[in-house]
Amino acid sequence: MSRVLGIDYGERRIGMAISDPTGTIAQALPTILRRRGRRPPFAAIVETIREYGVERVVIGLPLESSGDEDALAAEVRDFGGKLEARAGIPVVYRDERFTSVRAERELARLELKAKARREKERVDAMAATLILQAYLDTHRES
């Protein structure tokens, strides 16, 4: 397996995580801050893709609790389609329901000060890591 990039897409921040070259372990990358009213930072994401030799991107898809897609899911799919065209690699989607809650719980288990655990950038990076790790766990080559 090759490297995979995980993305937790948000209006204010984009959390990212990268797999190791064997596609076994996900590791958080720095979160990208977005400016309000501006298009997503495609150039920075494509730069990360090239820097790490990424061959696939996994984006968390925010579904409603019923499993239906809403306007935010449509925005994420639009973002993913544009990223796929710009980067020239496949983009796949992974259900991200409750990922932020799980990310906050994982951060709480770490020996960080309470303020550091609540930093939104850390939560978004951990969410991207959880999205990517779930993908890697279900797509591990035998």
XYZ file of N, CA, C and O in Angstrom:
568
model
N 0.846 -1.184 0.000
C 0.000 0.000 0.000
C 0.888 1.243 0.000
O 1.989 1.228 0.519
N 0.394 2.296 -0.561
C 1.130 3.554 -0.596
C 0.556 4.517 0.438
O -0.409 4.209 1.120
N 1.143 5.678 0.515
C 0.676 6.663 1.489
C -0.709 7.187 1.131
O -1.032 7.388 -0.035
N -1.482 7.406 2.190
C -2.840 7.914 2.060
C -2.944 9.145 2.943
O -2.414 9.164 4.061
N -3.633 10.174 2.453
C -3.870 11.395 3.212
C -5.303 11.388 3.704
O -6.225 11.135 2.926
N -5.499 11.641 4.984
C -6.830 11.757 5.556
C -7.152 13.218 5.800
O -6.289 13.985 6.235
N -8.399 13.601 5.525
C -8.818 14.992 5.685
C -10.115 15.062 6.469
O -11.077 14.343 6.175
N -10.126 15.954 7.451
C -11.338 16.329 8.167
C -11.654 17.755 7.708
O -11.024 18.711 8.149
N -12.613 17.882 6.798
C -12.945 19.161 6.170
C -13.849 19.980 7.079
O -14.839 19.478 7.606
N -13.508 21.246 7.244
C -14.338 22.144 8.034
C -14.345 23.550 7.467
O -13.512 23.896 6.621
N -15.285 24.348 7.928
C -15.408 25.727 7.455
C -14.243 26.595 7.892
O -13.852 27.514 7.184
N -13.691 26.339 9.070
C -12.607 27.156 9.613
C -11.245 26.481 9.558
O -10.230 27.149 9.512
N -11.227 25.163 9.608
C -9.964 24.422 9.632
C -10.101 23.138 8.829
O -11.184 22.577 8.729
N -8.962 22.678 8.304
C -8.909 21.386 7.622
C -7.860 20.555 8.353
O -6.670 20.862 8.321
N -8.344 19.533 9.060
C -7.440 18.618 9.751
C -6.884 17.627 8.747
O -7.590 17.194 7.826
N -5.612 17.276 8.910
C -4.990 16.327 7.991
C -4.187 15.291 8.764
O -3.662 15.563 9.837
N -4.098 14.108 8.168
C -3.283 13.018 8.718
C -2.688 12.260 7.551
O -3.254 12.227 6.453
N -1.549 11.626 7.785
C -0.844 10.878 6.743
C -0.592 9.459 7.237
O -0.338 9.236 8.419
N -0.657 8.512 6.308
C -0.325 7.133 6.665
C 1.175 6.925 6.531
O 1.859 7.673 5.834
N 1.666 5.892 7.190
C 3.050 5.477 6.947
C 3.077 4.807 5.574
O 2.029 4.519 4.996
N 4.270 4.562 5.012
C 4.347 3.974 3.667
C 3.701 2.600 3.535
O 3.313 2.208 2.433
N 3.564 1.876 4.639
C 2.942 0.548 4.562
C 1.419 0.603 4.659
O 0.760 -0.424 4.534
N 0.864 1.786 4.920
C -0.577 1.917 5.041
C -1.125 1.294 6.308
O -2.254 0.824 6.335
N -0.337 1.326 7.369
C -0.730 0.705 8.629
C -1.137 1.713 9.691
O -2.118 1.515 10.397
N -0.383 2.796 9.814
C -0.568 3.742 10.916
C -0.821 5.145 10.384
O -0.115 5.617 9.495
N -1.805 5.815 10.964
C -2.113 7.207 10.629
C -1.453 8.122 11.653
O -1.443 7.827 12.843
N -0.930 9.221 11.163
C -0.259 10.201 12.028
C -0.760 11.599 11.655
O -0.859 11.937 10.473
N -1.052 12.395 12.656
C -1.569 13.747 12.425
C -0.538 14.644 11.760
O 0.667 14.519 11.997
N -1.034 15.519 10.912
C -0.240 16.579 10.298
C -0.777 17.913 10.811
O -1.867 17.970 11.370
N -0.048 18.999 10.582
C -0.571 20.302 11.003
C -1.906 20.623 10.334
O -2.128 20.296 9.163
N -2.774 21.244 11.089
C -4.075 21.665 10.593
C -3.918 22.936 9.762
O -3.123 23.805 10.092
N -4.683 23.008 8.684
C -4.663 24.198 7.829
C -5.832 25.097 8.221
O -6.986 24.642 8.243
N -5.542 26.351 8.510
C -6.599 27.308 8.819
C -7.154 27.886 7.527
O -6.405 28.156 6.583
N -8.454 28.090 7.487
C -9.117 28.673 6.318
C -9.557 30.086 6.632
O -9.872 30.409 7.769
N -9.592 30.901 5.621
C -10.122 32.254 5.788
C -11.586 32.247 5.379
O -11.949 31.643 4.365
N -12.401 32.935 6.178
C -13.844 32.993 5.889
C -14.100 33.564 4.504
O -13.466 34.512 4.085
N -15.047 32.939 3.813
C -15.446 33.428 2.513
C -14.475 33.148 1.391
O -14.689 33.582 0.264
N -13.421 32.441 1.675
C -12.419 32.134 0.649
C -12.538 30.661 0.259
O -13.007 29.824 1.031
N -12.046 30.366 -0.931
C -12.097 28.972 -1.371
C -11.125 28.141 -0.525
O -10.195 28.679 0.071
N -11.330 26.834 -0.480
C -10.425 25.978 0.298
C -8.984 26.105 -0.195
O -8.748 26.388 -1.376
N -8.017 25.878 0.673
C -6.601 26.028 0.320
C -6.069 24.821 -0.454
O -5.250 24.050 0.040
N -6.536 24.679 -1.691
C -6.148 23.531 -2.510
C -4.634 23.448 -2.706
O -4.064 22.363 -2.668
N -3.986 24.597 -2.933
C -2.538 24.582 -3.202
C -1.765 23.964 -2.038
O -0.855 23.160 -2.247
N -2.129 24.316 -0.815
C -1.432 23.766 0.359
C -1.665 22.270 0.487
O -0.754 21.516 0.846
N -2.873 21.826 0.179
C -3.174 20.401 0.280
C -2.447 19.628 -0.823
O -1.859 18.570 -0.571
N -2.455 20.152 -2.048
C -1.746 19.492 -3.146
C -0.248 19.455 -2.857
O 0.423 18.454 -3.147
N 0.281 20.502 -2.245
C 1.701 20.509 -1.861
C 1.987 19.378 -0.875
O 2.998 18.678 -0.993
N 1.105 19.180 0.084
C 1.262 18.085 1.048
C 1.201 16.738 0.333
O 1.994 15.837 0.624
N 0.286 16.600 -0.604
C 0.155 15.363 -1.373
C 1.461 15.045 -2.095
O 1.949 13.914 -2.062
N 2.034 16.045 -2.722
C 3.291 15.832 -3.465
C 4.459 15.578 -2.518
O 5.311 14.728 -2.792
N 4.507 16.332 -1.431
C 5.611 16.184 -0.465
C 5.695 14.761 0.078
O 6.780 14.211 0.247
N 4.549 14.150 0.360
C 4.533 12.816 0.963
C 4.343 11.685 -0.057
O 4.324 10.521 0.315
N 4.170 12.019 -1.316
C 3.964 10.975 -2.316
C 2.642 10.243 -2.128
O 2.557 9.030 -2.307
N 1.607 10.986 -1.785
C 0.282 10.418 -1.514
C -0.335 9.910 -2.815
O -0.241 10.555 -3.857
N -0.966 8.733 -2.742
C -1.611 8.147 -3.913
C -3.125 8.044 -3.785
O -3.798 7.640 -4.733
N -3.662 8.431 -2.605
C -5.117 8.401 -2.391
C -5.439 9.348 -1.237
O -4.658 9.480 -0.299
N -6.607 9.971 -1.315
C -7.069 10.860 -0.254
C -8.386 10.310 0.290
O -9.259 9.901 -0.476
N -8.511 10.295 1.604
C -9.746 9.894 2.279
C -10.294 11.125 2.991
O -9.604 11.716 3.821
N -11.505 11.502 2.647
C -12.131 12.668 3.254
C -13.313 12.217 4.095
O -14.147 11.425 3.639
N -13.386 12.731 5.312
C -14.516 12.428 6.174
C -15.785 13.044 5.617
O -15.821 14.226 5.283
N -16.834 12.246 5.483
C -18.111 12.708 4.945
C -19.086 12.897 6.098
O -19.456 11.923 6.762
N -19.508 14.143 6.340
C -20.405 14.414 7.467
C -21.850 14.043 7.130
O -22.561 14.782 6.463
N -22.260 12.889 7.579
C -23.624 12.430 7.353
C -24.497 12.777 8.551
O -24.007 12.921 9.668
N -25.783 12.890 8.307
C -26.725 13.077 9.406
C -26.798 11.771 10.197
O -26.377 10.723 9.710
N -27.329 11.824 11.406
C -27.392 10.605 12.229
C -28.184 9.502 11.544
O -27.942 8.323 11.766
N -29.105 9.881 10.648
C -29.892 8.902 9.896
C -29.085 8.270 8.769
O -29.506 7.286 8.173
N -27.923 8.849 8.450
C -27.108 8.366 7.349
C -27.328 9.148 6.063
O -26.644 8.917 5.070
N -28.276 10.083 6.076
C -28.548 10.901 4.897
C -27.484 11.978 4.732
O -26.839 12.389 5.698
N -27.345 12.440 3.493
C -26.425 13.535 3.201
C -27.198 14.852 3.198
O -28.326 14.913 2.726
N -26.553 15.891 3.718
C -27.158 17.214 3.747
C -26.303 18.180 2.924
O -25.442 17.759 2.155
N -26.539 19.477 3.090
C -25.806 20.491 2.318
C -24.308 20.451 2.614
O -23.493 20.658 1.708
N -23.923 20.193 3.867
C -22.500 20.131 4.200
C -21.835 18.936 3.511
O -20.719 19.044 3.009
N -22.520 17.814 3.456
C -21.972 16.644 2.758
C -21.788 16.961 1.271
O -20.785 16.565 0.672
N -22.733 17.684 0.691
C -22.602 18.084 -0.719
C -21.400 18.998 -0.904
O -20.666 18.875 -1.895
N -21.167 19.909 0.045
C -20.003 20.793 -0.021
C -18.706 19.982 0.064
O -17.740 20.257 -0.656
N -18.684 18.984 0.935
C -17.495 18.135 1.077
C -17.253 17.353 -0.212
O -16.112 17.248 -0.672
N -18.300 16.822 -0.810
C -18.138 16.096 -2.075
C -17.637 17.027 -3.185
O -16.805 16.634 -4.008
N -18.123 18.264 -3.202
C -17.652 19.239 -4.181
C -16.162 19.522 -3.968
O -15.381 19.538 -4.920
N -15.781 19.734 -2.717
C -14.374 19.944 -2.369
C -13.532 18.751 -2.820
O -12.489 18.899 -3.441
N -14.002 17.546 -2.527
C -13.271 16.335 -2.899
C -13.110 16.189 -4.396
O -12.041 15.809 -4.885
N -14.150 16.508 -5.148
C -14.070 16.431 -6.598
C -13.051 17.412 -7.160
O -12.270 17.072 -8.066
N -13.031 18.614 -6.615
C -12.063 19.616 -7.063
C -10.640 19.222 -6.675
O -9.703 19.410 -7.452
N -10.488 18.661 -5.473
C -9.160 18.217 -5.037
C -8.668 17.074 -5.924
O -7.507 17.050 -6.338
N -9.550 16.145 -6.235
C -9.192 15.022 -7.100
C -8.709 15.521 -8.470
O -7.702 15.039 -9.001
N -9.402 16.511 -9.027
C -9.017 17.065 -10.331
C -7.670 17.784 -10.253
O -6.831 17.644 -11.141
N -7.444 18.517 -9.179
C -6.196 19.272 -9.039
C -4.998 18.369 -8.740
O -3.904 18.595 -9.240
N -5.215 17.363 -7.902
C -4.108 16.502 -7.473
C -3.876 15.335 -8.425
O -2.787 14.759 -8.447
N -4.905 14.951 -9.182
C -4.759 13.843 -10.116
C -4.678 12.484 -9.455
O -4.101 11.546 -10.021
N -5.230 12.371 -8.246
C -5.264 11.084 -7.541
C -6.681 10.836 -7.037
O -7.457 11.774 -6.886
N -7.026 9.576 -6.764
C -8.388 9.283 -6.310
C -8.691 9.843 -4.927
O -7.835 9.884 -4.048
N -9.937 10.260 -4.780
C -10.469 10.716 -3.497
C -11.626 9.799 -3.140
O -12.490 9.530 -3.974
N -11.620 9.297 -1.918
C -12.711 8.466 -1.417
C -13.258 9.112 -0.153
O -12.607 9.961 0.457
N -14.452 8.701 0.230
C -15.115 9.303 1.380
C -15.365 8.247 2.439
O -15.599 7.079 2.145
N -15.317 8.694 3.682
C -15.512 7.809 4.834
C -16.479 8.484 5.794
O -16.310 9.661 6.117
N -17.480 7.767 6.236
C -18.449 8.285 7.203
C -17.708 8.830 8.413
O -16.899 8.135 9.019
N -17.963 10.089 8.752
C -17.263 10.685 9.879
C -18.189 11.012 11.052
O -17.811 11.765 11.938
N -19.382 10.427 11.060
C -20.283 10.706 12.180
C -19.595 10.410 13.508
O -18.963 9.375 13.672
N -19.691 11.349 14.415
C -19.178 11.243 15.788
C -17.656 11.238 15.883
O -17.091 10.965 16.932
N -16.965 11.537 14.782
C -15.504 11.531 14.805
C -14.957 12.601 15.731
O -13.990 12.360 16.460
N -15.551 13.794 15.726
C -15.044 14.866 16.593
C -15.199 14.505 18.068
O -14.319 14.797 18.874
N -16.293 13.851 18.410
C -16.496 13.418 19.797
C -15.437 12.388 20.176
O -14.822 12.469 21.246
N -15.191 11.438 19.272
C -14.149 10.439 19.530
C -12.773 11.086 19.624
O -11.943 10.691 20.444
N -12.536 12.103 18.793
C -11.248 12.804 18.825
C -11.051 13.486 20.173
O -9.961 13.420 20.759
N -12.087 14.136 20.677
C -11.991 14.783 21.983
C -11.724 13.762 23.083
O -10.936 14.010 23.994
N -12.353 12.589 22.993
C -12.117 11.526 23.984
C -10.680 11.011 23.915
O -10.056 10.764 24.942
N -10.176 10.822 22.690
C -8.792 10.366 22.536
C -7.812 11.386 23.109
O -6.846 11.021 23.775
N -8.065 12.652 22.849
C -7.195 13.703 23.381
C -7.272 13.748 24.908
O -6.274 14.027 25.569
N -8.437 13.470 25.449
C -8.590 13.466 26.905
C -7.749 12.361 27.547
O -7.290 12.507 28.674
N -7.537 11.264 26.820
C -6.730 10.161 27.351
C -5.238 10.501 27.394
O -4.483 9.881 28.129
N -4.838 11.451 26.563
C -3.435 11.864 26.556
C -3.145 12.734 27.768
O -4.034 13.377 28.311
N -1.922 12.762 28.172
C -1.562 13.563 29.340
C -1.257 14.999 28.920
O -0.142 15.482 29.053
N -2.290 15.655 28.404
C -2.192 17.057 28.018
C -2.977 17.898 29.012
O -3.934 17.418 29.610
N -2.603 19.137 29.136
C -3.384 20.042 29.964
C -4.745 20.233 29.314
O -4.890 20.127 28.100
N -5.754 20.536 30.128
C -7.128 20.661 29.634
C -7.225 21.656 28.487
O -7.912 21.418 27.496
N -6.546 22.772 28.577
C -6.593 23.790 27.527
C -6.064 23.226 26.212
O -6.647 23.444 25.149
N -4.977 22.490 26.257
C -4.391 21.906 25.041
C -5.325 20.871 24.425
O -5.425 20.763 23.204
N -6.041 20.110 25.253
C -6.972 19.095 24.739
C -8.144 19.729 24.004
O -8.728 19.108 23.132
N -8.506 20.946 24.379
C -9.659 21.608 23.767
C -9.296 22.447 22.551
O -10.182 22.984 21.896
N -8.027 22.591 22.236
C -7.644 23.384 21.075
C -8.258 22.769 19.821
O -8.070 21.588 19.549
N -8.983 23.596 19.082
C -9.703 23.100 17.906
C -8.766 22.467 16.878
O -9.126 21.489 16.237
N -7.562 23.019 16.720
C -6.621 22.451 15.745
C -6.253 21.017 16.119
O -6.130 20.155 15.257
N -6.067 20.763 17.411
C -5.742 19.403 17.858
C -6.917 18.454 17.612
O -6.720 17.311 17.208
N -8.123 18.936 17.881
C -9.309 18.108 17.671
C -9.454 17.761 16.197
O -9.703 16.606 15.839
N -9.266 18.757 15.313
C -9.399 18.510 13.879
C -8.312 17.561 13.364
O -8.581 16.695 12.527
N -7.099 17.710 13.845
C -6.009 16.812 13.444
C -6.285 15.393 13.936
O -6.062 14.414 13.201
N -6.784 15.261 15.162
C -7.108 13.937 15.690
C -8.277 13.326 14.923
O -8.272 12.127 14.627
N -9.263 14.144 14.561
C -10.397 13.636 13.775
C -9.908 13.104 12.433
O -10.324 12.021 11.992
N -9.014 13.832 11.766
C -8.452 13.367 10.499
C -7.699 12.059 10.699
O -7.775 11.147 9.864
N -6.985 11.951 11.802
C -6.234 10.732 12.104
C -7.185 9.554 12.303
O -6.937 8.452 11.794
N -8.282 9.773 13.016
C -9.254 8.703 13.241
C -9.937 8.281 11.938
O -10.163 7.090 11.703
N -10.275 9.254 11.094
C -10.890 8.951 9.793
C -9.938 8.092 8.971
O -10.319 7.059 8.410
N -8.691 8.519 8.902
C -7.701 7.794 8.109
C -7.422 6.414 8.694
O -7.351 5.424 7.958
N -7.268 6.317 10.018
C -6.969 5.024 10.628
C -8.098 4.029 10.386
O -7.855 2.856 10.099
N -9.346 4.486 10.471
C -10.482 3.601 10.195
C -10.431 3.100 8.750
O -10.678 1.917 8.481
N -10.089 3.981 7.835
C -9.953 3.584 6.433
C -8.829 2.555 6.274
O -9.006 1.521 5.619
N -7.676 2.843 6.861
C -6.537 1.925 6.748
C -6.867 0.555 7.323
O -6.507 -0.474 6.755
N -7.565 0.547 8.462
C -7.906 -0.724 9.113
C -8.828 -1.583 8.255
O -8.746 -2.802 8.289
N -9.701 -0.940 7.481
C -10.642 -1.719 6.649
C -10.098 -2.010 5.256
O -10.692 -2.795 4.531
N -8.980 -1.385 4.883
C -8.413 -1.594 3.544
C -6.998 -2.150 3.587
O -6.255 -2.028 2.623
N -6.635 -2.750 4.681
C -5.293 -3.316 4.819
C -5.144 -4.501 3.884
O -6.000 -5.375 3.815
N -4.037 -4.486 3.165
C -3.767 -5.605 2.251
C -3.376 -6.836 3.058
O -2.668 -6.751 4.045
N -3.832 -7.982 2.626
C -3.525 -9.233 3.344
C -2.198 -9.789 2.920
O -1.751 -9.662 1.851
